[in-house]
Coordinates of N, CA, C and O in Angstrom, one line a residue:
M1233 N 72.7 -27.7 201.8 CA 71.9 -26.5 201.8 C 72.6 -25.4 201.0 O 73.8 -25.2 201.1
T1234 N 71.9 -24.8 200.1 CA 72.5 -23.7 199.3 C 71.9 -22.4 199.7 O 70.8 -22.3 200.2
T1235 N 72.7 -21.4 199.6 CA 72.3 -20.0 199.9 C 72.3 -19.2 198.6 O 73.2 -19.3 197.8
A1236 N 71.3 -18.4 198.5 CA 71.2 -17.6 197.3 C 71.9 -16.3 197.5 O 71.9 -15.7 198.6
L1237 N 72.6 -15.9 196.5 CA 73.3 -14.6 196.6 C 72.4 -13.5 196.4 O 71.4 -13.6 195.6
P1238 N 72.6 -12.3 197.1 CA 71.7 -11.2 196.9 C 71.8 -10.7 195.4 O 72.8 -10.7 194.8
A1239 N 70.7 -10.2 194.9 CA 70.6 -9.7 193.5 C 71.5 -8.5 193.4 O 71.5 -7.6 194.3
Q1240 N 72.2 -8.4 192.3 CA 73.0 -7.1 192.1 C 72.0 -6.1 191.6 O 71.3 -6.3 190.6
R1241 N 72.0 -4.9 192.2 CA 71.1 -3.9 191.8 C 71.8 -2.7 191.4 O 72.9 -2.3 191.8
T1242 N 71.2 -2.0 190.4 CA 71.8 -0.7 189.9 C 70.8 0.4 190.3 O 69.6 0.3 190.0
V1243 N 71.3 1.4 190.9 CA 70.4 2.6 191.3 C 70.4 3.5 190.0 O 71.4 4.0 189.6
L1244 N 69.2 3.7 189.5 CA 69.0 4.5 188.4 C 68.9 6.0 188.8 O 69.4 6.9 188.1
K1245 N 68.1 6.3 189.9 CA 67.9 7.7 190.3 C 67.5 7.7 191.8 O 66.9 6.7 192.2
R1246 N 67.8 8.8 192.5 CA 67.5 8.9 193.9 C 66.5 10.1 194.0 O 66.6 11.1 193.3
F1247 N 65.5 9.9 194.9 CA 64.6 11.0 195.2 C 64.4 11.2 196.7 O 64.3 10.2 197.4
P1248 N 64.4 12.4 197.2 CA 64.2 12.7 198.6 C 62.8 12.3 199.0 O 61.9 12.4 198.1
A1249 N 62.6 11.9 200.2 CA 61.3 11.4 200.6 C 60.3 12.5 201.0 O 59.2 12.3 201.3
G1250 N 60.7 13.8 200.9 CA 59.9 14.9 201.4 C 59.1 15.6 200.4 O 58.8 16.8 200.5
Y1251 N 58.6 14.9 199.3 CA 57.8 15.5 198.3 C 56.4 15.8 198.9 O 55.9 15.1 199.8
R1252 N 55.7 16.7 198.3 CA 54.3 17.1 198.8 C 53.4 15.9 198.7 O 53.6 15.0 197.8
R1253 N 52.3 15.9 199.5 CA 51.4 14.8 199.5 C 50.7 14.7 198.1 O 50.4 15.7 197.5
G1254 N 50.7 13.5 197.6 CA 50.1 13.2 196.3 C 51.1 13.2 195.2 O 50.7 13.0 194.0
S1255 N 52.3 13.6 195.5 CA 53.3 13.6 194.4 C 54.2 12.4 194.6 O 54.8 12.2 195.7
W1256 N 54.4 11.6 193.5 CA 55.2 10.4 193.5 C 56.2 10.4 192.4 O 56.1 9.6 191.5
P1257 N 57.2 11.3 192.5 CA 58.2 11.4 191.4 C 59.0 10.1 191.2 O 59.3 9.7 190.0
A1258 N 59.3 9.4 192.2 CA 60.1 8.1 192.1 C 59.2 7.1 191.4 O 59.7 6.4 190.5
G1259 N 58.0 7.0 191.7 CA 57.1 6.1 191.1 C 56.8 6.4 189.6 O 56.8 5.5 188.8
E1260 N 56.7 7.7 189.3 CA 56.5 8.1 187.9 C 57.8 7.8 187.1 O 57.7 7.4 186.0
Y1261 N 58.9 8.1 187.7 CA 60.2 7.8 187.0 C 60.3 6.3 186.7 O 60.7 5.9 185.6
A1262 N 60.0 5.5 187.7 CA 60.1 4.0 187.5 C 59.1 3.6 186.5 O 59.4 2.7 185.6
A1263 N 57.9 4.1 186.4 CA 56.9 3.7 185.4 C 57.4 4.1 184.0 O 57.3 3.3 183.1
A1264 N 58.1 5.3 183.9 CA 58.6 5.7 182.6 C 59.7 4.7 182.2 O 59.8 4.4 181.0
Q1265 N 60.6 4.3 183.1 CA 61.6 3.4 182.8 C 61.1 2.0 182.4 O 61.5 1.4 181.4
R1266 N 60.0 1.5 183.0 CA 59.4 0.3 182.6 C 58.7 0.4 181.3 O 58.8 -0.6 180.5
A1267 N 58.2 1.6 180.9 CA 57.6 1.8 179.6 C 58.7 1.7 178.5 O 58.4 1.3 177.4
Q1268 N 59.9 2.0 178.9 CA 61.1 1.9 177.9 C 61.7 0.5 177.9 O 62.7 0.3 177.3
G1269 N 61.2 -0.4 178.8 CA 61.7 -1.8 178.8 C 62.7 -2.1 179.9 O 63.2 -3.2 179.9
T1270 N 62.9 -1.2 180.8 CA 63.8 -1.4 181.9 C 63.0 -1.9 183.1 O 62.0 -1.3 183.5
D1271 N 63.4 -3.0 183.7 CA 62.6 -3.5 184.9 C 63.0 -2.7 186.1 O 63.9 -3.1 186.9
A1272 N 62.3 -1.6 186.3 CA 62.6 -0.7 187.4 C 61.6 -0.7 188.5 O 60.4 -1.0 188.2
R1273 N 62.0 -0.6 189.7 CA 61.1 -0.5 190.8 C 61.6 0.5 191.9 O 62.8 0.8 191.9
V1274 N 60.7 0.9 192.8 CA 61.1 1.8 193.8 C 61.3 1.1 195.1 O 60.5 0.3 195.5
V1275 N 62.4 1.4 195.8 CA 62.7 0.9 197.2 C 63.0 2.1 198.0 O 63.4 3.2 197.6
M1276 N 62.8 1.9 199.3 CA 63.2 3.0 200.3 C 64.5 2.7 201.0 O 64.7 1.6 201.5
D1277 N 65.4 3.6 200.9 CA 66.7 3.5 201.6 C 66.5 4.2 203.0 O 66.5 5.4 203.1
L1278 N 66.3 3.4 204.0 CA 66.0 3.9 205.3 C 67.1 4.7 205.9 O 66.9 5.7 206.6
S1279 N 68.4 4.3 205.6 CA 69.5 5.0 206.2 C 69.7 6.4 205.7 O 70.1 7.3 206.4
S1280 N 69.3 6.7 204.4 CA 69.4 8.0 203.8 C 68.1 8.8 203.7 O 68.1 10.0 203.5
G1281 N 67.0 8.1 204.0 CA 65.7 8.7 203.8 C 65.3 9.1 202.4 O 64.7 10.1 202.2
Q1282 N 65.8 8.3 201.5 CA 65.5 8.5 200.1 C 64.8 7.3 199.4 O 64.9 6.2 199.9
F1283 N 64.0 7.6 198.4 CA 63.5 6.6 197.5 C 64.4 6.4 196.4 O 64.9 7.3 195.8
L1284 N 64.7 5.1 196.1 CA 65.7 4.8 195.1 C 64.9 4.0 194.0 O 64.1 3.1 194.3
V1285 N 65.2 4.4 192.7 CA 64.6 3.6 191.6 C 65.7 2.7 191.2 O 66.8 3.1 190.8
V1286 N 65.5 1.4 191.3 CA 66.6 0.4 191.1 C 66.1 -0.6 190.0 O 64.9 -0.8 189.7
T1287 N 67.1 -1.3 189.4 CA 66.9 -2.4 188.5 C 67.9 -3.5 188.9 O 68.9 -3.2 189.4
N1288 N 67.5 -4.7 188.6 CA 68.4 -5.8 188.9 C 69.3 -6.1 187.7 O 70.2 -6.9 187.8
T1289 N 69.2 -5.4 186.6 CA 70.1 -5.5 185.5 C 71.1 -4.4 185.5 O 70.9 -3.4 186.1
T1290 N 72.2 -4.7 184.9 CA 73.3 -3.7 184.8 C 73.0 -2.8 183.7 O 72.6 -3.2 182.6
T1291 N 73.2 -1.5 183.9 CA 73.0 -0.5 182.9 C 74.3 0.1 182.5 O 75.3 0.1 183.3
R1292 N 74.4 0.7 181.3 CA 75.6 1.3 180.8 C 75.4 2.8 180.7 O 74.4 3.3 180.4

């Protein structure tokens, strides 16, 4: 039996979860990053209450 290692993620930017209704700055930032060729997505960090824009690739 083999076990997969968790993917290494890089946090590109953090956004507080308290934005007004209908405002999705984390999603907009991730979309802009994808338009530039970075495989970015939004995840929720429950322990900090923030949305994180992450990528599985290493950035410099």
